[in-house]
PDB file of N, CA and C in Angstrom:
ATOM      1  N   ALA R   1     -12.039  16.993 -20.622  1.00  0.00           N
ATOM      2  CA  ALA R   1     -13.051  16.032 -20.186  1.00  0.00           C
ATOM      3  C   ALA R   1     -13.746  16.411 -18.869  1.00  0.00           C
ATOM      4  N   LEU R   2     -12.978  17.061 -18.025  1.00  0.00           N
ATOM      5  CA  LEU R   2     -13.569  17.434 -16.695  1.00  0.00           C
ATOM      6  C   LEU R   2     -13.407  18.904 -16.441  1.00  0.00           C
ATOM      7  N   ARG R   3     -13.960  19.700 -17.311  1.00  0.00           N
ATOM      8  CA  ARG R   3     -13.810  21.132 -17.157  1.00  0.00           C
ATOM      9  C   ARG R   3     -14.228  21.644 -15.746  1.00  0.00           C
ATOM     10  N   LYS R   4     -15.330  21.003 -15.240  1.00  0.00           N
ATOM     11  CA  LYS R   4     -15.805  21.453 -13.985  1.00  0.00           C
ATOM     12  C   LYS R   4     -15.361  20.546 -12.828  1.00  0.00           C
ATOM     13  N   GLY R   5     -14.465  19.652 -13.062  1.00  0.00           N
ATOM     14  CA  GLY R   5     -13.978  18.702 -12.068  1.00  0.00           C
ATOM     15  C   GLY R   5     -13.046  19.405 -11.056  1.00  0.00           C
ATOM     16  N   SER R   6     -12.820  18.705  -9.993  1.00  0.00           N
ATOM     17  CA  SER R   6     -11.873  19.219  -8.971  1.00  0.00           C
ATOM     18  C   SER R   6     -10.413  19.115  -9.475  1.00  0.00           C
ATOM     19  N   ASP R   7      -9.521  19.762  -8.770  1.00  0.00           N
ATOM     20  CA  ASP R   7      -8.105  19.684  -9.151  1.00  0.00           C
ATOM     21  C   ASP R   7      -7.615  18.238  -9.194  1.00  0.00           C
ATOM     22  N   LEU R   8      -8.077  17.466  -8.217  1.00  0.00           N
ATOM     23  CA  LEU R   8      -7.575  16.063  -8.120  1.00  0.00           C
ATOM     24  C   LEU R   8      -8.250  15.245  -9.306  1.00  0.00           C
ATOM     25  N   GLU R   9      -9.492  15.440  -9.632  1.00  0.00           N
ATOM     26  CA  GLU R   9     -10.131  14.756 -10.725  1.00  0.00           C
ATOM     27  C   GLU R   9      -9.367  15.147 -12.015  1.00  0.00           C
ATOM     28  N   LYS R  10      -9.050  16.453 -12.176  1.00  0.00           N
ATOM     29  CA  LYS R  10      -8.356  16.907 -13.362  1.00  0.00           C
ATOM     30  C   LYS R  10      -6.962  16.227 -13.503  1.00  0.00           C
ATOM     31  N   ALA R  11      -6.299  16.133 -12.328  1.00  0.00           N
ATOM     32  CA  ALA R  11      -4.954  15.458 -12.316  1.00  0.00           C
ATOM     33  C   ALA R  11      -5.004  14.023 -12.847  1.00  0.00           C
ATOM     34  N   PHE R  12      -6.035  13.275 -12.340  1.00  0.00           N
ATOM     35  CA  PHE R  12      -6.114  11.880 -12.733  1.00  0.00           C
ATOM     36  C   PHE R  12      -6.622  11.766 -14.223  1.00  0.00           C
ATOM     37  N   ALA R  13      -7.451  12.714 -14.647  1.00  0.00           N
ATOM     38  CA  ALA R  13      -7.853  12.723 -16.058  1.00  0.00           C
ATOM     39  C   ALA R  13      -6.634  13.021 -16.975  1.00  0.00           C
ATOM     40  N   THR R  14      -5.782  13.894 -16.523  1.00  0.00           N
ATOM     41  CA  THR R  14      -4.609  14.225 -17.265  1.00  0.00           C
ATOM     42  C   THR R  14      -3.686  12.978 -17.388  1.00  0.00           C
ATOM     43  N   ALA R  15      -3.529  12.278 -16.244  1.00  0.00           N
ATOM     44  CA  ALA R  15      -2.665  11.030 -16.268  1.00  0.00           C
ATOM     45  C   ALA R  15      -3.219  10.020 -17.232  1.00  0.00           C
ATOM     46  N   ALA R  16      -4.556   9.907 -17.238  1.00  0.00           N
ATOM     47  CA  ALA R  16      -5.210   8.980 -18.130  1.00  0.00           C
ATOM     48  C   ALA R  16      -4.979   9.400 -19.592  1.00  0.00           C
ATOM     49  N   LEU R  17      -5.150  10.673 -19.875  1.00  0.00           N
ATOM     50  CA  LEU R  17      -4.946  11.173 -21.234  1.00  0.00           C
ATOM     51  C   LEU R  17      -3.525  10.990 -21.753  1.00  0.00           C
ATOM     52  N   VAL R  18      -2.547  11.284 -20.881  1.00  0.00           N
ATOM     53  CA  VAL R  18      -1.130  11.148 -21.213  1.00  0.00           C
ATOM     54  C   VAL R  18      -0.918   9.633 -21.549  1.00  0.00           C
ATOM     55  N   TYR R  19      -1.375   8.766 -20.601  1.00  0.00           N
ATOM     56  CA  TYR R  19      -1.232   7.302 -20.850  1.00  0.00           C
ATOM     57  C   TYR R  19      -1.787   6.961 -22.224  1.00  0.00           C
ATOM     58  N   ASN R  20      -2.986   7.371 -22.482  1.00  0.00           N
ATOM     59  CA  ASN R  20      -3.716   7.041 -23.743  1.00  0.00           C
ATOM     60  C   ASN R  20      -2.934   7.482 -24.961  1.00  0.00           C
ATOM     61  N   ASN R  21      -2.242   8.686 -24.878  1.00  0.00           N
ATOM     62  CA  ASN R  21      -1.520   9.218 -25.995  1.00  0.00           C
ATOM     63  C   ASN R  21      -0.275   8.344 -26.313  1.00  0.00           C
ATOM     64  N   TYR R  22       0.264   7.678 -25.299  1.00  0.00           N
ATOM     65  CA  TYR R  22       1.419   6.822 -25.523  1.00  0.00           C
ATOM     66  C   TYR R  22       1.053   5.376 -25.809  1.00  0.00           C
ATOM     67  N   ALA R  23      -0.155   4.954 -25.365  1.00  0.00           N
ATOM     68  CA  ALA R  23      -0.500   3.538 -25.442  1.00  0.00           C
ATOM     69  C   ALA R  23      -0.781   3.052 -26.892  1.00  0.00           C
ATOM     70  N   ASP R  24      -0.656   1.747 -27.063  1.00  0.00           N
ATOM     71  CA  ASP R  24      -0.952   1.149 -28.311  1.00  0.00           C
ATOM     72  C   ASP R  24      -2.439   0.980 -28.453  1.00  0.00           C
ATOM     73  N   PRO R  25      -2.892   0.435 -29.622  1.00  0.00           N
ATOM     74  CA  PRO R  25      -4.352   0.269 -29.827  1.00  0.00           C
ATOM     75  C   PRO R  25      -5.035  -0.685 -28.798  1.00  0.00           C
ATOM     76  N   GLU R  26      -4.253  -1.409 -28.083  1.00  0.00           N
ATOM     77  CA  GLU R  26      -4.808  -2.278 -27.051  1.00  0.00           C
ATOM     78  C   GLU R  26      -4.807  -1.662 -25.732  1.00  0.00           C
ATOM     79  N   SER R  27      -4.491  -0.331 -25.711  1.00  0.00           N
ATOM     80  CA  SER R  27      -4.387   0.452 -24.478  1.00  0.00           C
ATOM     81  C   SER R  27      -3.325  -0.044 -23.553  1.00  0.00           C
ATOM     82  N   LYS R  28      -2.246  -0.492 -24.061  1.00  0.00           N
ATOM     83  CA  LYS R  28      -1.124  -0.922 -23.234  1.00  0.00           C
ATOM     84  C   LYS R  28       0.185  -0.246 -23.731  1.00  0.00           C
ATOM     85  N   LEU R  29       1.159  -0.210 -22.818  1.00  0.00           N
ATOM     86  CA  LEU R  29       2.520   0.280 -23.082  1.00  0.00           C
ATOM     87  C   LEU R  29       3.555  -0.786 -22.972  1.00  0.00           C
ATOM     88  N   SER R  30       4.471  -0.757 -23.911  1.00  0.00           N
ATOM     89  CA  SER R  30       5.675  -1.628 -23.652  1.00  0.00           C
ATOM     90  C   SER R  30       6.394  -1.054 -22.497  1.00  0.00           C
ATOM     91  N   LYS R  31       7.287  -1.857 -21.938  1.00  0.00           N
ATOM     92  CA  LYS R  31       8.084  -1.380 -20.837  1.00  0.00           C
ATOM     93  C   LYS R  31       9.034  -0.271 -21.227  1.00  0.00           C
ATOM     94  N   ALA R  32       9.555  -0.406 -22.480  1.00  0.00           N
ATOM     95  CA  ALA R  32      10.455   0.667 -23.037  1.00  0.00           C
ATOM     96  C   ALA R  32       9.694   1.989 -23.187  1.00  0.00           C
ATOM     97  N   GLU R  33       8.467   1.900 -23.667  1.00  0.00           N
ATOM     98  CA  GLU R  33       7.608   3.062 -23.836  1.00  0.00           C
ATOM     99  C   GLU R  33       7.293   3.697 -22.456  1.00  0.00           C
ATOM    100  N   THR R  34       7.072   2.782 -21.516  1.00  0.00           N
ATOM    101  CA  THR R  34       6.760   3.311 -20.176  1.00  0.00           C
ATOM    102  C   THR R  34       7.916   4.015 -19.573  1.00  0.00           C
ATOM    103  N   LYS R  35       9.076   3.482 -19.779  1.00  0.00           N
ATOM    104  CA  LYS R  35      10.342   4.158 -19.241  1.00  0.00           C
ATOM    105  C   LYS R  35      10.505   5.476 -19.945  1.00  0.00           C
ATOM    106  N   SER R  36      10.299   5.544 -21.271  1.00  0.00           N
ATOM    107  CA  SER R  36      10.417   6.766 -22.016  1.00  0.00           C
ATOM    108  C   SER R  36       9.422   7.836 -21.560  1.00  0.00           C
ATOM    109  N   LEU R  37       8.165   7.365 -21.319  1.00  0.00           N
ATOM    110  CA  LEU R  37       7.082   8.265 -20.817  1.00  0.00           C
ATOM    111  C   LEU R  37       7.505   8.905 -19.479  1.00  0.00           C
ATOM    112  N   LEU R  38       8.000   8.022 -18.574  1.00  0.00           N
ATOM    113  CA  LEU R  38       8.381   8.485 -17.248  1.00  0.00           C
ATOM    114  C   LEU R  38       9.528   9.480 -17.279  1.00  0.00           C
ATOM    115  N   GLN R  39      10.472   9.215 -18.216  1.00  0.00           N
ATOM    116  CA  GLN R  39      11.643  10.133 -18.304  1.00  0.00           C
ATOM    117  C   GLN R  39      11.255  11.440 -18.954  1.00  0.00           C
ATOM    118  N   SER R  40      10.221  11.484 -19.856  1.00  0.00           N
ATOM    119  CA  SER R  40       9.868  12.721 -20.443  1.00  0.00           C
ATOM    120  C   SER R  40       8.715  13.457 -19.719  1.00  0.00           C
ATOM    121  N   GLN R  41       7.809  12.749 -19.084  1.00  0.00           N
ATOM    122  CA  GLN R  41       6.601  13.374 -18.490  1.00  0.00           C
ATOM    123  C   GLN R  41       6.624  13.413 -17.013  1.00  0.00           C
ATOM    124  N   PHE R  42       7.605  12.686 -16.334  1.00  0.00           N
ATOM    125  CA  PHE R  42       7.571  12.577 -14.885  1.00  0.00           C
ATOM    126  C   PHE R  42       8.937  12.900 -14.309  1.00  0.00           C
ATOM    127  N   TRP R  43       9.727  13.631 -15.144  1.00  0.00           N
ATOM    128  CA  TRP R  43      11.092  13.897 -14.777  1.00  0.00           C
ATOM    129  C   TRP R  43      11.352  14.522 -13.397  1.00  0.00           C
ATOM    130  N   HIS R  44      10.573  15.514 -13.064  1.00  0.00           N
ATOM    131  CA  HIS R  44      10.756  16.190 -11.794  1.00  0.00           C
ATOM    132  C   HIS R  44      10.552  15.275 -10.594  1.00  0.00           C
ATOM    133  N   PHE R  45       9.707  14.243 -10.725  1.00  0.00           N
ATOM    134  CA  PHE R  45       9.480  13.301  -9.637  1.00  0.00           C
ATOM    135  C   PHE R  45      10.591  12.291  -9.558  1.00  0.00           C
ATOM    136  N   ILE R  46      11.200  11.899 -10.669  1.00  0.00           N
ATOM    137  CA  ILE R  46      12.213  10.807 -10.663  1.00  0.00           C
ATOM    138  C   ILE R  46      13.604  11.358 -10.598  1.00  0.00           C
ATOM    139  N   GLN R  47      13.781  12.654 -10.846  1.00  0.00           N
ATOM    140  CA  GLN R  47      15.120  13.295 -10.775  1.00  0.00           C
ATOM    141  C   GLN R  47      15.695  13.132  -9.439  1.00  0.00           C
ATOM    142  N   GLY R  48      16.986  12.701  -9.395  1.00  0.00           N
ATOM    143  CA  GLY R  48      17.673  12.520  -8.106  1.00  0.00           C
ATOM    144  C   GLY R  48      17.385  11.180  -7.364  1.00  0.00           C
ATOM    145  N   GLN R  49      16.531  10.323  -8.014  1.00  0.00           N
ATOM    146  CA  GLN R  49      16.127   9.113  -7.375  1.00  0.00           C
ATOM    147  C   GLN R  49      17.066   7.906  -7.794  1.00  0.00           C
ATOM    148  N   GLU R  50      17.955   8.180  -8.698  1.00  0.00           N
ATOM    149  CA  GLU R  50      18.725   7.134  -9.381  1.00  0.00           C
ATOM    150  C   GLU R  50      19.476   6.160  -8.376  1.00  0.00           C
ATOM    151  N   ASN R  51      19.891   6.667  -7.253  1.00  0.00           N
ATOM    152  CA  ASN R  51      20.701   5.875  -6.306  1.00  0.00           C
ATOM    153  C   ASN R  51      19.827   5.124  -5.314  1.00  0.00           C
ATOM    154  N   LYS R  52      18.542   5.346  -5.362  1.00  0.00           N
ATOM    155  CA  LYS R  52      17.650   4.688  -4.374  1.00  0.00           C
ATOM    156  C   LYS R  52      17.433   3.250  -4.807  1.00  0.00           C
ATOM    157  N   PRO R  53      17.601   2.266  -4.018  1.00  0.00           N
ATOM    158  CA  PRO R  53      17.465   0.840  -4.456  1.00  0.00           C
ATOM    159  C   PRO R  53      16.028   0.550  -4.985  1.00  0.00           C
ATOM    160  N   LYS R  54      14.992   1.052  -4.394  1.00  0.00           N
ATOM    161  CA  LYS R  54      13.657   0.788  -4.925  1.00  0.00           C
ATOM    162  C   LYS R  54      13.459   1.431  -6.338  1.00  0.00           C
ATOM    163  N   TYR R  55      13.968   2.564  -6.537  1.00  0.00           N
ATOM    164  CA  TYR R  55      13.862   3.248  -7.875  1.00  0.00           C
ATOM    165  C   TYR R  55      14.608   2.356  -8.866  1.00  0.00           C
ATOM    166  N   GLN R  56      15.873   1.912  -8.513  1.00  0.00           N
ATOM    167  CA  GLN R  56      16.686   1.066  -9.447  1.00  0.00           C
ATOM    168  C   GLN R  56      15.834  -0.199  -9.729  1.00  0.00           C
ATOM    169  N   GLU R  57      15.194  -0.808  -8.720  1.00  0.00           N
ATOM    170  CA  GLU R  57      14.436  -1.964  -8.914  1.00  0.00           C
ATOM    171  C   GLU R  57      13.305  -1.741  -9.936  1.00  0.00           C
ATOM    172  N   ILE R  58      12.562  -0.677  -9.786  1.00  0.00           N
ATOM    173  CA  ILE R  58      11.493  -0.355 -10.712  1.00  0.00           C
ATOM    174  C   ILE R  58      11.966  -0.087 -12.071  1.00  0.00           C
ATOM    175  N   ILE R  59      13.009   0.645 -12.236  1.00  0.00           N
ATOM    176  CA  ILE R  59      13.530   0.946 -13.621  1.00  0.00           C
ATOM    177  C   ILE R  59      14.189  -0.266 -14.258  1.00  0.00           C
ATOM    178  N   SER R  60      14.860  -1.099 -13.448  1.00  0.00           N
ATOM    179  CA  SER R  60      15.436  -2.269 -14.053  1.00  0.00           C
ATOM    180  C   SER R  60      14.326  -3.273 -14.498  1.00  0.00           C
ATOM    181  N   SER R  61      13.221  -3.310 -13.778  1.00  0.00           N
ATOM    182  CA  SER R  61      12.125  -4.105 -14.180  1.00  0.00           C
ATOM    183  C   SER R  61      11.600  -3.669 -15.553  1.00  0.00           C
ATOM    184  N   LEU R  62      11.675  -2.388 -15.852  1.00  0.00           N
ATOM    185  CA  LEU R  62      11.271  -1.888 -17.154  1.00  0.00           C
ATOM    186  C   LEU R  62      12.215  -2.189 -18.253  1.00  0.00           C
ATOM    187  N   ASP R  63      13.425  -2.532 -17.902  1.00  0.00           N
ATOM    188  CA  ASP R  63      14.434  -2.947 -18.898  1.00  0.00           C
ATOM    189  C   ASP R  63      14.335  -4.434 -19.201  1.00  0.00           C
ATOM    190  N   GLU R  64      13.752  -5.207 -18.287  1.00  0.00           N
ATOM    191  CA  GLU R  64      13.706  -6.660 -18.465  1.00  0.00           C
ATOM    192  C   GLU R  64      12.358  -7.024 -19.182  1.00  0.00           C
ATOM    193  N   GLU R  65      12.427  -8.136 -19.861  1.00  0.00           N
ATOM    194  CA  GLU R  65      11.191  -8.632 -20.467  1.00  0.00           C
ATOM    195  C   GLU R  65      10.362  -7.648 -21.220  1.00  0.00           C
ATOM    196  N   SER R  66      11.022  -6.962 -22.109  1.00  0.00           N
ATOM    197  CA  SER R  66      10.442  -5.796 -22.819  1.00  0.00           C
ATOM    198  C   SER R  66       9.213  -6.191 -23.634  1.00  0.00           C
ATOM    199  N   GLU R  67       8.980  -7.521 -23.910  1.00  0.00           N
ATOM    200  CA  GLU R  67       7.851  -7.902 -24.669  1.00  0.00           C
ATOM    201  C   GLU R  67       6.559  -7.846 -23.805  1.00  0.00           C
ATOM    202  N   ASN R  68       6.689  -7.858 -22.429  1.00  0.00           N
ATOM    203  CA  ASN R  68       5.560  -7.686 -21.646  1.00  0.00           C
ATOM    204  C   ASN R  68       5.044  -6.289 -21.657  1.00  0.00           C
ATOM    205  N   LYS R  69       3.781  -6.072 -21.591  1.00  0.00           N
ATOM    206  CA  LYS R  69       3.263  -4.745 -21.660  1.00  0.00           C
ATOM    207  C   LYS R  69       2.554  -4.340 -20.412  1.00  0.00           C
ATOM    208  N   ILE R  70       2.390  -3.084 -20.176  1.00  0.00           N
ATOM    209  CA  ILE R  70       1.806  -2.515 -18.958  1.00  0.00           C
ATOM    210  C   ILE R  70       0.475  -1.969 -19.232  1.00  0.00           C
ATOM    211  N   ASN R  71      -0.493  -2.305 -18.432  1.00  0.00           N
ATOM    212  CA  ASN R  71      -1.913  -1.679 -18.635  1.00  0.00           C
ATOM    213  C   ASN R  71      -1.944  -0.448 -17.729  1.00  0.00           C
ATOM    214  N   PHE R  72      -3.111   0.273 -17.923  1.00  0.00           N
ATOM    215  CA  PHE R  72      -3.289   1.541 -17.246  1.00  0.00           C
ATOM    216  C   PHE R  72      -3.189   1.362 -15.670  1.00  0.00           C
ATOM    217  N   GLU R  73      -3.835   0.312 -15.205  1.00  0.00           N
ATOM    218  CA  GLU R  73      -3.811   0.087 -13.712  1.00  0.00           C
ATOM    219  C   GLU R  73      -2.390   0.017 -13.194  1.00  0.00           C
ATOM    220  N   ASP R  74      -1.559  -0.845 -13.855  1.00  0.00           N
ATOM    221  CA  ASP R  74      -0.178  -1.048 -13.469  1.00  0.00           C
ATOM    222  C   ASP R  74       0.617   0.293 -13.631  1.00  0.00           C
ATOM    223  N   PHE R  75       0.298   1.043 -14.632  1.00  0.00           N
ATOM    224  CA  PHE R  75       0.947   2.334 -14.874  1.00  0.00           C
ATOM    225  C   PHE R  75       0.667   3.252 -13.687  1.00  0.00           C
ATOM    226  N   MET R  76      -0.577   3.324 -13.241  1.00  0.00           N
ATOM    227  CA  MET R  76      -0.939   4.188 -12.157  1.00  0.00           C
ATOM    228  C   MET R  76      -0.297   3.771 -10.855  1.00  0.00           C
ATOM    229  N   ILE R  77      -0.206   2.429 -10.652  1.00  0.00           N
ATOM    230  CA  ILE R  77       0.563   1.976  -9.426  1.00  0.00           C
ATOM    231  C   ILE R  77       1.995   2.387  -9.519  1.00  0.00           C
ATOM    232  N   LEU R  78       2.565   2.287 -10.681  1.00  0.00           N
ATOM    233  CA  LEU R  78       3.947   2.713 -10.827  1.00  0.00           C
ATOM    234  C   LEU R  78       4.171   4.220 -10.562  1.00  0.00           C
ATOM    235  N   LEU R  79       3.165   5.035 -11.086  1.00  0.00           N
ATOM    236  CA  LEU R  79       3.228   6.490 -10.813  1.00  0.00           C
ATOM    237  C   LEU R  79       3.203   6.743  -9.320  1.00  0.00           C
ATOM    238  N   VAL R  80       2.254   6.147  -8.647  1.00  0.00           N
ATOM    239  CA  VAL R  80       2.124   6.353  -7.252  1.00  0.00           C
ATOM    240  C   VAL R  80       3.392   5.856  -6.470  1.00  0.00           C
ATOM    241  N   SER R  81       3.931   4.756  -6.859  1.00  0.00           N
ATOM    242  CA  SER R  81       5.092   4.243  -6.197  1.00  0.00           C
ATOM    243  C   SER R  81       6.314   5.224  -6.393  1.00  0.00           C
ATOM    244  N   LEU R  82       6.494   5.760  -7.591  1.00  0.00           N
ATOM    245  CA  LEU R  82       7.523   6.710  -7.882  1.00  0.00           C
ATOM    246  C   LEU R  82       7.276   8.017  -7.102  1.00  0.00           C
ATOM    247  N   THR R  83       6.074   8.411  -7.003  1.00  0.00           N
ATOM    248  CA  THR R  83       5.733   9.651  -6.300  1.00  0.00           C
ATOM    249  C   THR R  83       6.022   9.531  -4.825  1.00  0.00           C
ATOM    250  N   LEU R  84       5.672   8.353  -4.208  1.00  0.00           N
ATOM    251  CA  LEU R  84       5.901   8.233  -2.790  1.00  0.00           C
ATOM    252  C   LEU R  84       7.312   8.196  -2.404  1.00  0.00           C
ATOM    253  N   MET R  85       8.250   7.754  -3.278  1.00  0.00           N
ATOM    254  CA  MET R  85       9.644   7.730  -2.963  1.00  0.00           C
ATOM    255  C   MET R  85      10.379   8.989  -3.399  1.00  0.00           C
ATOM    256  N   SER R  86       9.685   9.857  -4.031  1.00  0.00           N
ATOM    257  CA  SER R  86      10.286  11.078  -4.559  1.00  0.00           C
ATOM    258  C   SER R  86      10.641  12.144  -3.551  1.00  0.00           C
ATOM    259  N   ASP R  87      11.822  12.739  -3.664  1.00  0.00           N
ATOM    260  CA  ASP R  87      12.207  13.888  -2.710  1.00  0.00           C
ATOM    261  C   ASP R  87      11.265  15.051  -3.032  1.00  0.00           C
ATOM    262  N   LEU R  88      10.751  15.167  -4.198  1.00  0.00           N
ATOM    263  CA  LEU R  88       9.849  16.237  -4.570  1.00  0.00           C
ATOM    264  C   LEU R  88       8.584  16.194  -3.753  1.00  0.00           C
ATOM    265  N   LEU R  89       8.137  15.010  -3.424  1.00  0.00           N
ATOM    266  CA  LEU R  89       6.859  14.868  -2.625  1.00  0.00           C
ATOM    267  C   LEU R  89       7.036  15.614  -1.298  1.00  0.00           C
ATOM    268  N   GLN R  90       8.155  15.456  -0.628  1.00  0.00           N
ATOM    269  CA  GLN R  90       8.361  16.156   0.670  1.00  0.00           C
ATOM    270  C   GLN R  90       8.310  17.653   0.431  1.00  0.00           C
ATOM    271  N   GLU R  91       8.841  18.151  -0.654  1.00  0.00           N
ATOM    272  CA  GLU R  91       8.839  19.610  -0.897  1.00  0.00           C
ATOM    273  C   GLU R  91       7.386  20.047  -1.085  1.00  0.00           C
ATOM    274  N   ILE R  92       6.588  19.240  -1.871  1.00  0.00           N
ATOM    275  CA  ILE R  92       5.173  19.515  -2.090  1.00  0.00           C
ATOM    276  C   ILE R  92       4.413  19.613  -0.778  1.00  0.00           C
ATOM    277  N   ARG R  93       4.703  18.620   0.041  1.00  0.00           N
ATOM    278  CA  ARG R  93       4.003  18.582   1.398  1.00  0.00           C
ATOM    279  C   ARG R  93       4.284  19.725   2.227  1.00  0.00           C
ATOM    280  N   ASN R  94       5.397  20.464   2.025  1.00  0.00           N
ATOM    281  CA  ASN R  94       5.774  21.622   2.828  1.00  0.00           C
ATOM    282  C   ASN R  94       5.147  22.872   2.287  1.00  0.00           C
ATOM    283  N   VAL R  95       4.514  22.814   1.121  1.00  0.00           N
ATOM    284  CA  VAL R  95       3.848  24.009   0.499  1.00  0.00           C
ATOM    285  C   VAL R  95       2.460  24.059   1.072  1.00  0.00           C
ATOM    286  N   LYS R  96       2.133  25.200   1.532  1.00  0.00           N
ATOM    287  CA  LYS R  96       0.700  25.406   2.036  1.00  0.00           C
ATOM    288  C   LYS R  96       0.049  26.334   1.005  1.00  0.00           C
ATOM    289  N   THR R  97      -1.159  25.912   0.612  1.00  0.00           N
ATOM    290  CA  THR R  97      -1.849  26.710  -0.300  1.00  0.00           C
ATOM    291  C   THR R  97      -3.114  27.233   0.362  1.00  0.00           C
ATOM    292  N   THR R  98      -3.602  28.378  -0.103  1.00  0.00           N
ATOM    293  CA  THR R  98      -4.805  28.922   0.483  1.00  0.00           C
ATOM    294  C   THR R  98      -5.925  28.954  -0.541  1.00  0.00           C
ATOM    295  N   LYS R  99      -7.089  28.522  -0.175  1.00  0.00           N
ATOM    296  CA  LYS R  99      -8.215  28.476  -1.084  1.00  0.00           C
ATOM    297  C   LYS R  99      -9.388  29.144  -0.503  1.00  0.00           C
TER     298      LYS R  99
END
């Protein structure tokens, strides 16, 4: 979709495409589907976070009220929240790239 886009634009386009591949015809995900998507597609960011209270709160909210569905906006907020608490983020910040 964004062949000539920036790396950041491509990253967000990829997130949208992954979400759309998992979403139902109403463009929503059940909480169980969201949890499954995170465990399969976001594993490196959530790995090792199991003991953090905020992570536990987020994941337990996905286990409750499974009939409620998540839209793309809520999904992106969830991704950003998990990224910010991830130990991997600090490792990424320490990597310097040259362009």
